[in-house]
JSON list of C-alpha atoms in Angstrom, two decimals:
[
{"chain": "A", "resi": 1, "resn": "UNK", "atom": "CA", "xyz": [-23.33, -31.41, -41.00]},
{"chain": "A", "resi": 2, "resn": "UNK", "atom": "CA", "xyz": [-20.19, -30.10, -42.58]},
{"chain": "A", "resi": 3, "resn": "UNK", "atom": "CA", "xyz": [-21.95, -28.28, -45.42]},
{"chain": "A", "resi": 4, "resn": "UNK", "atom": "CA", "xyz": [-24.29, -25.88, -43.62]},
{"chain": "A", "resi": 5, "resn": "UNK", "atom": "CA", "xyz": [-26.01, -24.96, -46.88]},
{"chain": "A", "resi": 6, "resn": "UNK", "atom": "CA", "xyz": [-29.00, -23.50, -45.02]},
{"chain": "A", "resi": 7, "resn": "UNK", "atom": "CA", "xyz": [-26.81, -20.58, -43.94]},
{"chain": "A", "resi": 8, "resn": "UNK", "atom": "CA", "xyz": [-26.17, -19.59, -47.56]},
{"chain": "A", "resi": 9, "resn": "UNK", "atom": "CA", "xyz": [-28.32, -17.02, -49.38]},
{"chain": "A", "resi": 10, "resn": "UNK", "atom": "CA", "xyz": [-31.51, -18.62, -50.70]},
{"chain": "A", "resi": 11, "resn": "UNK", "atom": "CA", "xyz": [-30.71, -17.71, -54.30]},
{"chain": "A", "resi": 12, "resn": "UNK", "atom": "CA", "xyz": [-27.53, -19.81, -54.15]},
{"chain": "A", "resi": 13, "resn": "UNK", "atom": "CA", "xyz": [-29.25, -23.05, -53.11]},
{"chain": "A", "resi": 14, "resn": "UNK", "atom": "CA", "xyz": [-29.70, -25.86, -55.60]},
{"chain": "A", "resi": 15, "resn": "UNK", "atom": "CA", "xyz": [-33.10, -27.57, -55.87]},
{"chain": "A", "resi": 16, "resn": "UNK", "atom": "CA", "xyz": [-32.29, -30.35, -53.40]},
{"chain": "A", "resi": 17, "resn": "UNK", "atom": "CA", "xyz": [-31.00, -27.85, -50.84]},
{"chain": "A", "resi": 18, "resn": "UNK", "atom": "CA", "xyz": [-34.07, -25.65, -51.37]},
{"chain": "A", "resi": 19, "resn": "UNK", "atom": "CA", "xyz": [-36.44, -28.55, -50.78]},
{"chain": "A", "resi": 20, "resn": "UNK", "atom": "CA", "xyz": [-34.43, -29.72, -47.77]},
{"chain": "A", "resi": 21, "resn": "UNK", "atom": "CA", "xyz": [-34.90, -26.33, -46.12]},
{"chain": "A", "resi": 22, "resn": "UNK", "atom": "CA", "xyz": [-38.56, -27.10, -45.38]},
{"chain": "A", "resi": 23, "resn": "UNK", "atom": "CA", "xyz": [-38.94, -28.14, -41.73]},
{"chain": "A", "resi": 24, "resn": "UNK", "atom": "CA", "xyz": [-42.13, -30.13, -42.31]},
{"chain": "A", "resi": 25, "resn": "UNK", "atom": "CA", "xyz": [-44.29, -28.08, -39.98]},
{"chain": "A", "resi": 26, "resn": "UNK", "atom": "CA", "xyz": [-47.21, -28.00, -42.44]},
{"chain": "A", "resi": 27, "resn": "UNK", "atom": "CA", "xyz": [-48.39, -24.60, -41.21]},
{"chain": "A", "resi": 28, "resn": "UNK", "atom": "CA", "xyz": [-48.16, -23.05, -44.66]},
{"chain": "A", "resi": 29, "resn": "UNK", "atom": "CA", "xyz": [-50.83, -25.55, -45.73]},
{"chain": "A", "resi": 30, "resn": "UNK", "atom": "CA", "xyz": [-53.39, -24.26, -43.24]},
{"chain": "A", "resi": 31, "resn": "UNK", "atom": "CA", "xyz": [-56.27, -22.14, -44.43]},
{"chain": "A", "resi": 32, "resn": "UNK", "atom": "CA", "xyz": [-56.37, -18.53, -43.29]},
{"chain": "A", "resi": 33, "resn": "UNK", "atom": "CA", "xyz": [-59.42, -16.30, -43.35]},
{"chain": "A", "resi": 34, "resn": "UNK", "atom": "CA", "xyz": [-59.10, -12.69, -44.44]},
{"chain": "A", "resi": 35, "resn": "UNK", "atom": "CA", "xyz": [-61.12, -9.81, -43.04]},
{"chain": "A", "resi": 36, "resn": "UNK", "atom": "CA", "xyz": [-62.69, -8.17, -46.10]},
{"chain": "A", "resi": 37, "resn": "UNK", "atom": "CA", "xyz": [-62.40, -4.68, -44.63]},
{"chain": "A", "resi": 38, "resn": "UNK", "atom": "CA", "xyz": [-58.95, -4.72, -43.02]},
{"chain": "A", "resi": 39, "resn": "UNK", "atom": "CA", "xyz": [-57.15, -7.43, -44.97]},
{"chain": "A", "resi": 40, "resn": "UNK", "atom": "CA", "xyz": [-56.05, -8.97, -41.65]},
{"chain": "A", "resi": 41, "resn": "UNK", "atom": "CA", "xyz": [-55.46, -12.71, -41.79]},
{"chain": "A", "resi": 42, "resn": "UNK", "atom": "CA", "xyz": [-56.78, -15.10, -39.16]},
{"chain": "A", "resi": 43, "resn": "UNK", "atom": "CA", "xyz": [-55.41, -18.63, -38.80]},
{"chain": "A", "resi": 44, "resn": "UNK", "atom": "CA", "xyz": [-57.60, -21.70, -38.72]},
{"chain": "A", "resi": 45, "resn": "UNK", "atom": "CA", "xyz": [-56.85, -25.30, -37.84]},
{"chain": "A", "resi": 46, "resn": "UNK", "atom": "CA", "xyz": [-58.11, -26.40, -41.27]},
{"chain": "A", "resi": 47, "resn": "UNK", "atom": "CA", "xyz": [-55.47, -28.09, -43.41]},
{"chain": "A", "resi": 48, "resn": "UNK", "atom": "CA", "xyz": [-55.33, -28.59, -47.14]},
{"chain": "A", "resi": 49, "resn": "UNK", "atom": "CA", "xyz": [-56.72, -31.99, -48.13]},
{"chain": "A", "resi": 50, "resn": "UNK", "atom": "CA", "xyz": [-53.29, -32.98, -49.46]},
{"chain": "A", "resi": 51, "resn": "UNK", "atom": "CA", "xyz": [-51.46, -32.33, -46.20]},
{"chain": "A", "resi": 52, "resn": "UNK", "atom": "CA", "xyz": [-50.36, -35.37, -44.24]},
{"chain": "A", "resi": 53, "resn": "UNK", "atom": "CA", "xyz": [-51.17, -33.77, -40.89]},
{"chain": "A", "resi": 54, "resn": "UNK", "atom": "CA", "xyz": [-49.04, -36.25, -38.95]},
{"chain": "A", "resi": 55, "resn": "UNK", "atom": "CA", "xyz": [-45.89, -35.81, -41.04]},
{"chain": "A", "resi": 56, "resn": "UNK", "atom": "CA", "xyz": [-46.39, -32.15, -42.02]},
{"chain": "A", "resi": 57, "resn": "UNK", "atom": "CA", "xyz": [-45.77, -32.92, -45.68]},
{"chain": "A", "resi": 58, "resn": "UNK", "atom": "CA", "xyz": [-47.83, -32.87, -48.85]},
{"chain": "A", "resi": 59, "resn": "UNK", "atom": "CA", "xyz": [-49.21, -36.28, -49.81]},
{"chain": "A", "resi": 60, "resn": "UNK", "atom": "CA", "xyz": [-48.64, -35.54, -53.51]},
{"chain": "A", "resi": 61, "resn": "UNK", "atom": "CA", "xyz": [-46.12, -32.72, -53.58]},
{"chain": "A", "resi": 62, "resn": "UNK", "atom": "CA", "xyz": [-45.05, -33.29, -57.19]},
{"chain": "A", "resi": 63, "resn": "UNK", "atom": "CA", "xyz": [-48.61, -33.10, -58.53]},
{"chain": "A", "resi": 64, "resn": "UNK", "atom": "CA", "xyz": [-50.19, -30.80, -55.94]},
{"chain": "A", "resi": 65, "resn": "UNK", "atom": "CA", "xyz": [-51.05, -28.06, -58.43]},
{"chain": "A", "resi": 66, "resn": "UNK", "atom": "CA", "xyz": [-53.25, -30.47, -60.38]},
{"chain": "A", "resi": 67, "resn": "UNK", "atom": "CA", "xyz": [-55.44, -30.80, -57.25]},
{"chain": "A", "resi": 68, "resn": "UNK", "atom": "CA", "xyz": [-54.91, -27.45, -55.52]},
{"chain": "A", "resi": 69, "resn": "UNK", "atom": "CA", "xyz": [-54.48, -24.77, -58.16]},
{"chain": "A", "resi": 70, "resn": "UNK", "atom": "CA", "xyz": [-53.91, -22.00, -55.59]},
{"chain": "A", "resi": 71, "resn": "UNK", "atom": "CA", "xyz": [-50.99, -23.81, -53.97]},
{"chain": "A", "resi": 72, "resn": "UNK", "atom": "CA", "xyz": [-48.03, -21.45, -54.07]},
{"chain": "A", "resi": 73, "resn": "UNK", "atom": "CA", "xyz": [-44.68, -22.39, -55.58]},
{"chain": "A", "resi": 74, "resn": "UNK", "atom": "CA", "xyz": [-42.20, -20.81, -53.23]},
{"chain": "A", "resi": 75, "resn": "UNK", "atom": "CA", "xyz": [-38.92, -19.60, -54.67]},
{"chain": "A", "resi": 76, "resn": "UNK", "atom": "CA", "xyz": [-36.16, -17.20, -53.74]},
{"chain": "A", "resi": 77, "resn": "UNK", "atom": "CA", "xyz": [-37.86, -14.48, -55.79]},
{"chain": "A", "resi": 78, "resn": "UNK", "atom": "CA", "xyz": [-41.28, -14.59, -54.14]},
{"chain": "A", "resi": 79, "resn": "UNK", "atom": "CA", "xyz": [-40.66, -15.73, -50.57]},
{"chain": "A", "resi": 80, "resn": "UNK", "atom": "CA", "xyz": [-40.33, -12.17, -49.22]},
{"chain": "A", "resi": 81, "resn": "UNK", "atom": "CA", "xyz": [-43.62, -11.16, -50.87]},
{"chain": "A", "resi": 82, "resn": "UNK", "atom": "CA", "xyz": [-45.76, -13.85, -49.23]},
{"chain": "A", "resi": 83, "resn": "UNK", "atom": "CA", "xyz": [-46.78, -12.34, -45.91]},
{"chain": "A", "resi": 84, "resn": "UNK", "atom": "CA", "xyz": [-48.86, -15.29, -44.71]},
{"chain": "A", "resi": 85, "resn": "UNK", "atom": "CA", "xyz": [-45.93, -17.68, -44.41]},
{"chain": "A", "resi": 86, "resn": "UNK", "atom": "CA", "xyz": [-45.54, -18.90, -40.82]},
{"chain": "A", "resi": 87, "resn": "UNK", "atom": "CA", "xyz": [-43.25, -16.78, -38.66]},
{"chain": "A", "resi": 88, "resn": "UNK", "atom": "CA", "xyz": [-41.09, -19.87, -38.11]},
{"chain": "A", "resi": 89, "resn": "UNK", "atom": "CA", "xyz": [-40.87, -20.78, -41.81]},
{"chain": "A", "resi": 90, "resn": "UNK", "atom": "CA", "xyz": [-37.27, -21.56, -42.71]},
{"chain": "A", "resi": 91, "resn": "UNK", "atom": "CA", "xyz": [-37.63, -19.87, -46.10]},
{"chain": "A", "resi": 92, "resn": "UNK", "atom": "CA", "xyz": [-38.99, -16.72, -44.48]},
{"chain": "A", "resi": 93, "resn": "UNK", "atom": "CA", "xyz": [-36.31, -16.72, -41.78]},
{"chain": "A", "resi": 94, "resn": "UNK", "atom": "CA", "xyz": [-33.42, -17.28, -44.18]},
{"chain": "A", "resi": 95, "resn": "UNK", "atom": "CA", "xyz": [-34.72, -14.67, -46.65]},
{"chain": "A", "resi": 96, "resn": "UNK", "atom": "CA", "xyz": [-34.56, -12.19, -43.75]},
{"chain": "A", "resi": 97, "resn": "UNK", "atom": "CA", "xyz": [-31.02, -13.31, -42.89]},
{"chain": "A", "resi": 98, "resn": "UNK", "atom": "CA", "xyz": [-32.18, -14.94, -39.65]},
{"chain": "A", "resi": 99, "resn": "UNK", "atom": "CA", "xyz": [-30.96, -18.31, -38.36]},
{"chain": "A", "resi": 100, "resn": "UNK", "atom": "CA", "xyz": [-33.05, -21.45, -38.25]},
{"chain": "A", "resi": 101, "resn": "UNK", "atom": "CA", "xyz": [-34.60, -22.31, -34.87]},
{"chain": "A", "resi": 102, "resn": "UNK", "atom": "CA", "xyz": [-32.89, -24.92, -32.70]},
{"chain": "A", "resi": 103, "resn": "UNK", "atom": "CA", "xyz": [-35.71, -27.40, -33.35]},
{"chain": "A", "resi": 104, "resn": "UNK", "atom": "CA", "xyz": [-35.27, -27.30, -37.14]},
{"chain": "A", "resi": 105, "resn": "UNK", "atom": "CA", "xyz": [-34.09, -30.73, -38.24]},
{"chain": "A", "resi": 106, "resn": "UNK", "atom": "CA", "xyz": [-31.12, -29.30, -40.13]},
{"chain": "A", "resi": 107, "resn": "UNK", "atom": "CA", "xyz": [-29.88, -27.80, -36.85]},
{"chain": "A", "resi": 108, "resn": "UNK", "atom": "CA", "xyz": [-31.01, -30.49, -34.42]},
{"chain": "A", "resi": 109, "resn": "UNK", "atom": "CA", "xyz": [-30.51, -33.52, -36.68]},
{"chain": "A", "resi": 110, "resn": "UNK", "atom": "CA", "xyz": [-33.95, -34.76, -35.61]},
{"chain": "A", "resi": 111, "resn": "UNK", "atom": "CA", "xyz": [-36.97, -34.58, -37.96]},
{"chain": "A", "resi": 112, "resn": "UNK", "atom": "CA", "xyz": [-39.30, -35.12, -34.99]},
{"chain": "A", "resi": 113, "resn": "UNK", "atom": "CA", "xyz": [-38.02, -32.03, -33.14]},
{"chain": "A", "resi": 114, "resn": "UNK", "atom": "CA", "xyz": [-40.46, -29.71, -34.98]},
{"chain": "A", "resi": 115, "resn": "UNK", "atom": "CA", "xyz": [-43.36, -31.79, -33.65]},
{"chain": "A", "resi": 116, "resn": "UNK", "atom": "CA", "xyz": [-42.04, -32.01, -30.09]},
{"chain": "A", "resi": 117, "resn": "UNK", "atom": "CA", "xyz": [-41.56, -28.24, -30.08]},
{"chain": "A", "resi": 118, "resn": "UNK", "atom": "CA", "xyz": [-45.27, -27.83, -30.93]},
{"chain": "A", "resi": 119, "resn": "UNK", "atom": "CA", "xyz": [-44.42, -26.05, -34.17]},
{"chain": "A", "resi": 120, "resn": "UNK", "atom": "CA", "xyz": [-46.22, -28.40, -36.56]},
{"chain": "A", "resi": 121, "resn": "UNK", "atom": "CA", "xyz": [-49.76, -29.28, -37.58]},
{"chain": "A", "resi": 122, "resn": "UNK", "atom": "CA", "xyz": [-49.61, -32.59, -35.74]},
{"chain": "A", "resi": 123, "resn": "UNK", "atom": "CA", "xyz": [-52.39, -33.15, -33.26]},
{"chain": "A", "resi": 124, "resn": "UNK", "atom": "CA", "xyz": [-54.47, -29.97, -33.61]},
{"chain": "A", "resi": 125, "resn": "UNK", "atom": "CA", "xyz": [-55.64, -29.72, -37.21]},
{"chain": "A", "resi": 126, "resn": "UNK", "atom": "CA", "xyz": [-58.49, -31.09, -39.30]},
{"chain": "A", "resi": 127, "resn": "UNK", "atom": "CA", "xyz": [-58.67, -31.77, -43.03]},
{"chain": "A", "resi": 128, "resn": "UNK", "atom": "CA", "xyz": [-60.67, -29.35, -45.16]},
{"chain": "A", "resi": 129, "resn": "UNK", "atom": "CA", "xyz": [-62.68, -32.39, -46.28]},
{"chain": "A", "resi": 130, "resn": "UNK", "atom": "CA", "xyz": [-64.03, -32.78, -42.72]},
{"chain": "A", "resi": 131, "resn": "UNK", "atom": "CA", "xyz": [-64.08, -29.19, -41.48]},
{"chain": "A", "resi": 132, "resn": "UNK", "atom": "CA", "xyz": [-67.38, -27.70, -42.62]},
{"chain": "A", "resi": 133, "resn": "UNK", "atom": "CA", "xyz": [-67.46, -23.90, -42.24]},
{"chain": "A", "resi": 134, "resn": "UNK", "atom": "CA", "xyz": [-63.93, -22.61, -41.78]},
{"chain": "A", "resi": 135, "resn": "UNK", "atom": "CA", "xyz": [-65.26, -19.76, -39.63]},
{"chain": "A", "resi": 136, "resn": "UNK", "atom": "CA", "xyz": [-65.87, -22.35, -36.90]},
{"chain": "A", "resi": 137, "resn": "UNK", "atom": "CA", "xyz": [-62.18, -23.30, -36.94]},
{"chain": "A", "resi": 138, "resn": "UNK", "atom": "CA", "xyz": [-60.44, -20.04, -36.09]},
{"chain": "A", "resi": 139, "resn": "UNK", "atom": "CA", "xyz": [-57.56, -20.56, -33.67]},
{"chain": "A", "resi": 140, "resn": "UNK", "atom": "CA", "xyz": [-55.82, -18.23, -31.24]},
{"chain": "A", "resi": 141, "resn": "UNK", "atom": "CA", "xyz": [-52.42, -19.40, -32.29]},
{"chain": "A", "resi": 142, "resn": "UNK", "atom": "CA", "xyz": [-49.55, -17.62, -33.94]},
{"chain": "A", "resi": 143, "resn": "UNK", "atom": "CA", "xyz": [-48.49, -19.30, -37.13]}
]
């Protein structure tokens, strides 16, 4: 790609570029449990009901807040304040001035690369509609 917009500062991206930065991993849509005493977050394999767990994308992105009020609207102003974003999140990486990973589709040219690299929700998650108690779904996996 001639225009490597993803290397620009986040604040300079237009809306289409901002949205294109998402790698489709879906990990930001996984529920995390917080220890009441320490504040430590623990990942689960429980996904938001709106997450298409195969594609790693929201099934109704445009209207998601009507169904999931706590869904966060990421922007250049708040991305550095959201500590639960996955360590591989393109927004998090670029806000820190770090490059995108080789498997990111903007780098590799392949939207399936994120899944082959094992960096997505594909194949190991369950919908919150089917999960039951989230405490039974803790995973030993870095998000």
